[in-house]
Amino acid sequence: MDQSYLKIDRVCKSFSKGAKVTEVLSDVRLTIDKGEFVSIIGHSGCGKSTLLNLIAGLTEVTTGAIMLEGREVNAPGPDRAVVFQNHSLLPWLSVYDNVKLAVTKVFGATKTKPERHDWIMQNLDLVQMTHAADKRPGEISGGMRQRVGIARALAMEPKILLLDEPFGALDALTRAHLQDAVMEIHARLKNTMIMITHDVDEAVLLADRIVMMTNGPAARIGEVLPVAIPRPRDRIQLASHPDYVRAREAVLRFLYERHRFVEAAE
Amino acid sequence: MNVTTLKPRQVPAPQTAAQVLPLPVVARPRLRLAALGRFVAERVAPPVVVLIVVLLIWQLSFSGGTSGLPAPTDVWDQSRDLIVDPFFVYGSQDIGLGWRVLTSLERVAYGFGLAAIVGVLVGAVLGQSALMMRGFDPIFQVLRTVPPLAWLPISLAAFMDSRPSAIFVIFITAIWPIIINTAAGVRAIPQDYRNVAAVLRLNQIEFFWKIMVPSAAPYIFSGLRIGVGLSWLAIVAAEMLTGGVGIGFFIWDAWNSSRLTDIIVALVYIGLTGFILDRLVGWIGRVVSRGTAE
């Protein structure tokens, strides 16, 4: 019996278009423990989003397997909730109803109606969005939408929370606020999180381990860097923390010296 | 959204105005009057003027005994009862045009309602499957060009009765744009929404009601709008051939008894009803798909 919580075992993924086969991921191996926060970083096009989609079950592995608590993952489900890059809230539903859709689906049989209501409000409160419960996604800011996206994912009480570059489209200040919010949630709920990012500071600030991917095609895991900075972490104190500076430098070296993005370098 | 952003602009004016002297108090009603005046001048006046000019040209062209067609004054003289009271009942075949329009609308309601339900369902299935789409689309593209009346003989042969035949003609006329537009709308559902549905493990029925219908609503309603227009065209034509109480048969009947002025009144009724149907579906579409686009 395997002890690891999530095990990505020799996963390859290739897409075929007609006769042309493109290998996106090659022999990816990774194990993640319960409660761990892992950042996956790499240049754009290296297949990190593909890896996340594989874990989410939105795309199928070509060879290899992904095991969650000893069971193979081959279809999407609420035990692996995703916070999508562009929030993916349903624009015709209010903030409350967006979360409610998830809660009704996941807890429709196990929780009573008032319990579900409390649970929705509790999750909106976790991301400080109770004030906008009746607003539609079109009426709130990008940062707020992403908060609601996180609330919706958390409300499914997932075994693993998958974040696909969730703050990529936000301005730096909003992003910092949301990073703090995610750290706080992680500290409070102790849930397992995997976050795709292309932001070095974000990766180091949030993660217990940083998984660095080589450039595609046939991207693989180049290096895994443990970040041993104690929590709770404070971004201001961290700026001069030797471990932080060292980790940051290591990631930068990996990305810009050993695995320079070819297109960008030209 | 546009409306809500525009409205607040008018609010600050009276607040600041209240503290200043009489001037703004005069300015406010004047502004309101000016706005009303502008609305009348821009929106109401042009169509009224055009209508008067058209009626005038019509009157001048067709007055005098030599012309075969009646002038507006003749219409008013000979068909006043039809214009003034749409809902009179003098006998089983002598009823106001309002009743006839309602009879026709009832058939449209059956035929179009059925077309809407079947069309949306079929469109949803086709939109979901690229293979089905490739198979059915050419057939639909051919069938949708068949004029409504061309279906009537087949329909009469199949149903052996005029009432279901007329309803079938409406159904078969209205369904194509509904299917085609719904399929287009379903294909246009963003992958993000599909991913959300996949993670939540929504089943087919939940996906249909919670994602597909709201997301494709603008497309569905543009199909329904075209469909209702075609239905109205079809029923008037079909009734001319099948008979009964509808407005289409009334025109045919009036032609057979040389009541040209009655036909003109009926045309106005048909036009106005078609216009109202179109606006009604458009309005429902706006209300239902409000918030679908961000």
XYZ file of C-alpha atoms in Angstrom:
560
model
C 0.000 0.000 0.000
C 1.325 3.344 -1.043
C 1.514 5.927 1.718
C 1.584 9.068 -0.431
C -1.562 11.198 -0.656
C -1.279 12.171 -4.299
C 1.044 10.209 -6.522
C 1.809 11.206 -10.088
C 3.439 8.108 -11.496
C 5.414 8.217 -14.763
C 2.784 10.319 -16.486
C 3.155 11.075 -20.172
C 0.710 13.157 -22.108
C 0.674 13.616 -25.848
C -1.862 15.283 -28.070
C -2.373 13.982 -31.560
C -3.654 16.130 -34.340
C -4.160 13.959 -37.375
C -0.965 12.037 -37.914
C 1.107 14.533 -35.930
C 1.698 13.588 -32.309
C 3.045 16.181 -29.892
C 4.373 15.008 -26.573
C 3.606 17.645 -23.973
C 4.601 15.936 -20.742
C 7.163 13.203 -20.480
C 7.688 10.901 -17.511
C 6.394 13.204 -14.790
C 6.830 11.732 -11.297
C 5.772 13.536 -8.163
C 4.300 12.655 -4.800
C 2.497 15.167 -2.663
C 1.669 14.779 1.021
C -1.562 15.681 2.704
C -1.676 19.343 3.703
C 1.246 20.257 1.507
C 1.329 23.405 -0.643
C 3.107 22.779 -3.930
C 3.811 25.409 -6.560
C 4.461 24.341 -10.122
C 6.489 26.884 -12.052
C 7.761 26.959 -15.616
C 7.803 29.056 -18.733
C 4.592 29.454 -20.669
C 3.833 26.528 -22.932
C 5.735 24.036 -20.775
C 2.606 22.046 -20.021
C 2.024 23.051 -16.410
C -1.632 23.739 -17.082
C -1.842 20.369 -18.818
C -0.429 18.731 -15.698
C -3.062 20.456 -13.574
C -5.816 19.392 -15.976
C -4.559 15.819 -15.702
C -4.754 15.946 -11.913
C -8.189 17.524 -12.162
C -9.213 14.749 -14.540
C -10.280 17.211 -17.219
C -7.872 15.531 -19.652
C -6.767 11.928 -19.623
C -3.202 10.703 -19.217
C -1.646 8.974 -22.208
C 0.502 6.623 -20.147
C 1.192 6.420 -16.426
C -1.258 7.057 -13.632
C -2.350 9.620 -11.099
C -3.405 8.169 -7.752
C -5.264 10.077 -5.050
C -5.377 8.215 -1.736
C -4.561 5.001 -3.555
C -7.318 5.379 -6.117
C -6.738 6.232 -9.729
C -7.926 9.592 -11.009
C -9.493 9.392 -14.442
C -12.480 11.724 -14.369
C -13.096 15.177 -12.928
C -14.801 15.430 -9.576
C -15.389 17.771 -6.653
C -12.679 16.060 -4.576
C -10.200 17.941 -6.808
C -11.712 21.412 -7.024
C -10.173 23.807 -9.509
C -9.783 27.569 -9.239
C -9.603 28.518 -12.883
C -7.357 31.123 -14.410
C -10.259 33.296 -15.492
C -12.509 32.642 -12.497
C -15.119 30.792 -14.611
C -18.024 32.041 -12.550
C -21.361 31.697 -14.277
C -22.273 35.294 -15.162
C -26.038 34.743 -14.942
C -25.854 33.593 -11.311
C -25.211 35.782 -8.286
C -22.083 35.241 -6.217
C -24.170 33.322 -3.684
C -25.803 31.159 -6.365
C -22.454 30.367 -7.960
C -21.258 28.885 -4.681
C -24.675 27.376 -4.063
C -24.514 25.450 -7.332
C -21.399 23.670 -6.068
C -22.718 23.167 -2.528
C -26.073 21.792 -3.679
C -24.328 19.355 -5.972
C -21.774 18.133 -3.433
C -23.772 18.292 -0.195
C -27.331 18.034 -1.536
C -27.757 14.611 0.056
C -25.755 15.036 3.247
C -26.607 18.543 4.463
C -30.007 20.115 5.136
C -30.983 23.350 3.432
C -30.133 25.641 6.379
C -26.842 23.789 6.823
C -26.025 24.349 3.178
C -26.857 28.032 3.510
C -24.550 28.346 6.513
C -21.840 26.497 4.638
C -22.133 28.836 1.622
C -21.946 31.908 3.844
C -19.066 30.408 5.805
C -17.060 29.944 2.610
C -17.904 33.398 1.312
C -16.817 34.736 4.695
C -13.521 32.879 4.372
C -12.693 34.983 1.308
C -14.417 38.085 2.744
C -17.071 38.220 0.072
C -20.293 38.002 2.119
C -21.002 41.671 1.369
C -21.331 40.924 -2.359
C -23.375 37.715 -2.051
C -26.240 39.086 -4.147
C -24.096 40.706 -6.820
C -23.443 39.139 -10.188
C -19.875 38.422 -11.324
C -20.135 41.263 -13.859
C -20.667 43.758 -11.043
C -17.590 42.973 -8.961
C -13.868 43.483 -9.596
C -11.507 40.876 -11.026
C -9.927 40.232 -7.631
C -13.331 39.732 -6.033
C -14.351 37.294 -8.774
C -11.238 35.263 -8.100
C -12.077 35.273 -4.368
C -15.513 33.891 -5.203
C -13.863 31.288 -7.444
C -11.769 30.204 -4.451
C -14.843 30.152 -2.208
C -16.687 27.976 -4.700
C -13.766 25.549 -4.878
C -13.349 25.446 -1.090
C -17.068 24.922 -0.633
C -16.739 21.544 -2.361
C -14.501 20.528 0.558
C -11.965 19.091 -1.867
C -9.165 16.713 -0.972
C -6.934 18.806 -3.163
C -7.397 22.403 -4.229
C -5.958 23.025 -7.689
C -5.165 26.633 -8.564
C -4.437 27.332 -12.220
C -2.549 30.649 -12.338
C -5.405 32.121 -10.354
C -3.899 35.572 -9.931
C -2.265 35.913 -13.345
C -4.714 38.485 -14.632
C -4.718 40.666 -11.506
C -2.733 43.773 -10.648
C 0.167 43.436 -8.198
C -1.620 44.871 -5.146
C -4.758 42.775 -5.585
C -2.574 39.763 -6.200
C -0.708 40.324 -2.916
C -4.019 40.529 -1.036
C -5.211 37.283 -2.556
C -1.921 35.523 -1.873
C -2.293 36.477 1.778
C -5.869 35.211 1.706
C -4.744 31.870 0.260
C -1.974 31.528 2.887
C -4.462 32.247 5.637
C -6.912 29.680 4.288
C -4.156 27.108 3.969
C -3.059 27.776 7.537
C -6.602 27.491 8.824
C -7.936 24.551 6.841
C -4.627 22.686 6.342
C -5.770 21.532 2.932
C -3.561 20.236 0.151
C -3.003 22.807 -2.569
C -1.304 22.722 -5.927
C -0.790 26.063 -7.598
C 0.377 26.728 -11.118
C 2.236 30.014 -11.428
C 4.805 31.817 -13.512
C 5.576 34.258 -10.734
C 8.763 33.370 -8.834
C 7.901 35.436 -5.754
C 4.465 33.913 -5.569
C 5.898 30.406 -5.799
C 8.420 30.968 -3.025
C 6.051 32.880 -0.761
C 3.283 30.305 -0.830
C 4.842 26.915 -1.349
C 6.303 24.193 0.815
C 7.887 22.815 -2.326
C 8.457 24.337 -5.731
C 8.277 22.026 -8.718
C 10.208 23.472 -11.642
C 9.365 22.259 -15.103
C 11.658 22.191 -18.102
C 10.584 23.696 -21.396
C 8.338 21.792 -23.738
C 7.818 19.878 -25.899
C 8.088 16.757 -23.762
C 8.464 18.810 -20.601
C 9.493 17.047 -17.426
C 10.113 17.973 -13.833
C 13.539 19.601 -13.797
C 14.003 20.157 -10.113
C 12.029 20.138 -6.874
C 13.012 22.763 -4.332
C 11.804 22.518 -0.729
C 11.103 25.896 0.831
C 11.857 25.539 4.528
C 10.725 28.985 5.605
C 8.538 28.688 8.731
C 4.894 29.735 8.597
C 3.126 32.057 9.034
C 5.099 33.926 6.431
C 5.085 37.658 6.125
C 5.961 39.104 2.765
C 7.748 42.145 4.206
C 9.967 40.237 6.641
C 10.545 37.594 4.006
C 12.035 40.077 1.529
C 15.343 39.995 3.414
C 15.109 36.464 4.852
C 18.193 34.506 3.708
C 16.210 31.324 2.958
C 13.761 33.302 0.859
C 16.507 35.043 -1.085
C 18.263 31.717 -1.630
C 15.118 29.930 -2.812
C 14.242 32.793 -5.080
C 17.700 32.771 -6.589
C 17.564 29.017 -7.159
C 14.274 29.267 -9.028
C 15.499 32.205 -11.079
C 18.695 30.329 -11.940
C 16.693 27.322 -13.058
C 14.341 29.368 -15.189
C 16.756 31.819 -16.752
C 20.114 30.037 -16.856
C 19.536 26.341 -17.321
C 16.133 26.407 -19.000
C 15.890 29.693 -20.794
C 12.686 30.116 -22.693
C 13.830 29.673 -26.276
C 11.266 31.869 -27.938
C 11.829 34.691 -25.480
C 15.594 34.486 -25.877
C 15.521 34.948 -29.605
C -25.951 47.569 -17.076
C -25.938 50.562 -19.370
C -29.140 51.785 -17.884
C -27.899 51.574 -14.330
C -24.744 53.490 -15.110
C -26.672 56.233 -16.828
C -29.340 56.761 -14.205
C -27.277 57.986 -11.240
C -26.072 60.959 -13.245
C -29.407 62.687 -12.818
C -29.481 62.192 -9.081
C -26.785 64.665 -7.938
C -28.415 67.614 -9.741
C -31.371 68.164 -7.391
C -29.202 67.654 -4.272
C -26.863 70.478 -5.115
C -29.761 72.425 -6.551
C -31.667 72.433 -3.273
C -29.028 74.491 -1.529
C -28.687 77.086 -4.262
C -31.274 79.803 -4.952
C -34.433 79.665 -7.134
C -32.577 79.194 -10.413
C -32.273 75.373 -10.302
C -35.888 74.965 -9.211
C -36.904 76.521 -12.498
C -34.258 74.586 -14.351
C -35.428 71.131 -13.269
C -38.961 71.012 -14.726
C -37.677 72.833 -17.740
C -35.105 70.110 -18.204
C -37.733 67.448 -17.858
C -39.981 69.200 -20.374
C -37.032 69.598 -22.695
C -36.247 65.910 -22.404
C -39.865 65.005 -23.139
C -39.886 67.434 -26.062
C -36.706 65.930 -27.404
C -38.120 62.406 -27.054
C -41.240 63.399 -28.997
C -39.230 65.203 -31.644
C -36.730 62.384 -32.078
C -38.832 59.256 -31.629
C -42.526 59.980 -32.048
C -42.625 62.716 -34.666
C -40.729 61.020 -37.538
C -42.934 57.906 -37.830
C -46.108 59.981 -37.407
C -45.018 62.386 -40.139
C -44.076 59.531 -42.468
C -47.413 57.806 -41.800
C -49.353 60.976 -42.621
C -47.345 61.514 -45.815
C -47.895 57.901 -46.908
C -51.637 58.102 -46.214
C -51.770 61.389 -48.120
C -50.016 59.987 -51.192
C -52.243 56.908 -51.010
C -55.357 59.072 -50.760
C -54.307 61.256 -53.697
C -53.305 58.300 -55.894
C -56.405 56.163 -55.410
C -59.241 58.645 -54.951
C -61.640 59.016 -57.836
C -63.800 56.324 -59.370
C -61.340 55.011 -61.970
C -58.947 53.301 -59.554
C -59.403 49.656 -58.596
C -58.105 50.020 -55.073
C -59.784 51.875 -52.207
C -58.323 55.071 -50.740
C -57.896 55.511 -46.940
C -61.178 57.438 -46.717
C -62.995 54.560 -48.459
C -61.513 52.135 -45.954
C -62.781 54.255 -43.097
C -66.250 54.594 -44.691
C -66.801 50.955 -45.566
C -64.961 49.061 -42.810
C -65.428 51.351 -39.847
C -66.964 48.642 -37.655
C -63.880 46.454 -38.104
C -61.545 49.307 -37.177
C -63.508 50.688 -34.232
C -64.486 47.458 -32.476
C -62.148 44.492 -32.815
C -64.260 42.294 -30.526
C -67.861 42.363 -31.804
C -69.837 39.167 -32.275
C -72.800 39.378 -34.658
C -72.913 35.743 -35.727
C -70.756 32.663 -35.934
C -68.945 33.949 -39.062
C -69.461 37.682 -38.411
C -67.001 38.487 -35.643
C -64.480 41.260 -34.987
C -60.934 40.988 -36.293
C -59.616 40.813 -32.717
C -61.327 37.431 -32.310
C -59.935 36.228 -35.623
C -56.418 37.310 -34.669
C -56.822 35.474 -31.347
C -57.936 32.306 -33.159
C -54.899 32.490 -35.397
C -52.685 33.231 -32.409
C -54.006 30.143 -30.664
C -52.825 27.997 -33.592
C -49.489 29.822 -33.549
C -49.238 29.155 -29.826
C -49.630 25.405 -30.379
C -47.399 25.157 -33.439
C -44.735 27.560 -32.264
C -44.760 26.247 -28.701
C -44.169 22.737 -29.976
C -41.477 23.986 -32.371
C -39.768 25.826 -29.511
C -39.646 22.774 -27.251
C -38.581 20.305 -29.947
C -36.268 22.814 -31.630
C -34.355 23.664 -28.459
C -33.981 19.998 -27.501
C -32.855 18.902 -30.963
C -30.573 21.947 -31.251
C -29.036 21.119 -27.864
C -28.283 17.545 -28.917
C -26.832 18.650 -32.256
C -24.759 21.382 -30.653
C -23.239 18.855 -28.259
C -22.181 16.405 -30.940
C -20.033 17.463 -33.871
C -20.796 14.192 -35.653
C -24.582 14.598 -35.423
C -24.194 18.190 -36.551
C -22.273 17.136 -39.638
C -24.924 14.541 -40.408
C -28.017 16.662 -39.928
C -26.951 20.175 -40.836
C -27.086 19.781 -44.662
C -30.578 18.283 -44.426
C -31.773 21.123 -42.209
C -30.228 23.725 -44.472
C -32.214 22.315 -47.388
C -35.477 21.803 -45.501
C -35.478 25.280 -43.986
C -35.699 26.858 -47.448
C -38.951 25.032 -48.247
C -41.764 27.640 -48.227
C -44.389 27.059 -45.492
C -47.263 26.442 -47.899
C -45.371 23.724 -49.722
C -45.765 21.605 -46.565
C -49.528 21.998 -46.513
C -50.590 19.274 -48.982
C -48.385 16.677 -47.265
C -49.668 17.833 -43.930
C -53.302 17.605 -45.060
C -52.659 14.141 -46.407
C -51.113 13.067 -43.125
C -53.604 14.602 -40.670
C -56.785 14.524 -42.805
C -57.995 17.633 -40.996
C -57.330 21.331 -41.467
C -56.670 22.314 -37.851
C -53.748 19.991 -37.069
C -52.442 20.582 -40.589
C -52.229 24.328 -40.034
C -50.511 23.763 -36.707
C -48.057 21.356 -38.331
C -47.234 23.915 -41.023
C -46.378 26.447 -38.320
C -44.332 23.876 -36.470
C -42.314 22.813 -39.500
C -41.744 26.432 -40.563
C -40.624 27.740 -37.194
C -38.474 24.847 -36.075
C -35.449 25.254 -38.388
C -34.139 28.604 -37.197
C -34.717 27.455 -33.601
C -32.691 24.265 -34.109
C -29.904 25.986 -36.020
C -29.546 28.874 -33.574
C -29.729 26.667 -30.494
C -27.039 24.388 -31.906
C -24.840 27.419 -32.608
C -25.410 28.685 -29.069
C -24.563 25.329 -27.525
C -21.377 25.090 -29.563
C -20.446 28.569 -28.329
C -20.593 27.596 -24.621
C -17.157 28.533 -23.258
C -14.899 25.624 -22.292
C -14.642 27.195 -18.812
C -18.319 26.536 -18.129
C -17.930 22.974 -19.361
C -14.976 22.512 -17.029
C -16.999 23.825 -14.099
C -19.762 21.382 -14.975
C -17.231 18.546 -15.256
C -15.640 19.275 -11.871
C -19.089 19.476 -10.278
C -20.100 16.277 -12.087
C -23.347 17.815 -13.332
C -25.453 15.217 -15.108
C -26.989 15.803 -18.553
C -30.211 17.287 -17.227
C -28.460 19.567 -14.740
C -26.027 20.648 -17.445
C -28.936 21.438 -19.767
C -30.804 23.631 -17.268
C -27.942 25.165 -15.305
C -25.321 25.770 -17.983
C -26.619 25.198 -21.495
C -29.915 27.088 -21.455
C -28.639 30.222 -19.686
C -25.402 30.289 -21.653
C -27.061 29.799 -25.030
C -30.102 31.952 -24.195
C -29.169 34.861 -26.506
C -28.788 32.444 -29.432
C -31.919 30.486 -28.533
C -33.982 33.644 -28.382
C -32.746 34.997 -31.687
C -33.873 31.661 -33.158
C -37.228 31.913 -31.386
C -37.646 35.446 -32.664
C -37.090 34.446 -36.264
C -39.324 31.420 -35.659
C -42.253 33.399 -34.312
C -42.073 35.771 -37.292
C -42.129 32.836 -39.695
C -45.003 31.210 -37.758
C -47.111 34.284 -38.195
C -46.330 34.410 -41.910
C -47.184 30.736 -42.221
C -50.488 30.763 -40.342
C -51.958 33.613 -42.390
C -51.032 31.820 -45.596
C -52.168 28.402 -44.366
C -55.541 29.695 -43.185
C -56.242 31.152 -46.608
C -56.223 27.603 -47.894
C -57.644 25.632 -44.973
C -60.466 27.967 -43.981
C -61.918 28.324 -40.488
C -62.158 31.408 -38.337
C -58.623 32.833 -38.523
C -57.478 36.141 -39.898
C -55.978 34.503 -42.991
C -59.282 32.969 -43.965
C -60.983 36.310 -43.366
C -58.813 37.878 -46.086
C -59.606 35.100 -48.519
C -63.286 35.365 -47.710
C -63.227 39.148 -48.132
C -61.517 38.753 -51.502
C -64.190 36.316 -52.656
C -66.923 38.786 -51.698
C -64.960 41.797 -53.055
C -64.602 43.581 -49.713
C -61.233 45.181 -50.477
C -61.421 47.671 -47.629
C -61.829 44.804 -45.123
C -58.668 43.232 -46.511
C -56.736 46.432 -45.917
C -57.908 46.604 -42.303
C -56.967 42.939 -41.856
C -53.502 43.624 -43.254
C -52.969 46.312 -40.627
C -54.096 43.883 -37.909
C -51.721 41.209 -39.181
C -48.823 43.632 -39.382
C -49.382 45.002 -35.890
C -49.804 41.518 -34.406
C -46.613 40.296 -36.080
C -44.788 43.361 -34.783
C -46.052 42.775 -31.241
C -45.120 39.063 -31.367
C -41.609 39.939 -32.503
C -41.152 42.546 -29.778
C -42.655 40.249 -27.163
C -40.211 37.402 -27.874
C -37.360 39.924 -28.086
C -38.341 41.364 -24.703
C -38.661 37.943 -23.047
C -35.253 37.083 -24.495
C -33.708 40.204 -23.001
C -35.234 39.507 -19.592
C -34.234 35.834 -19.590
C -30.693 36.287 -20.902
C -30.027 39.358 -18.752
C -26.633 38.796 -17.188
C -25.646 36.029 -19.569
C -23.105 38.261 -21.203
C -20.846 39.914 -18.668
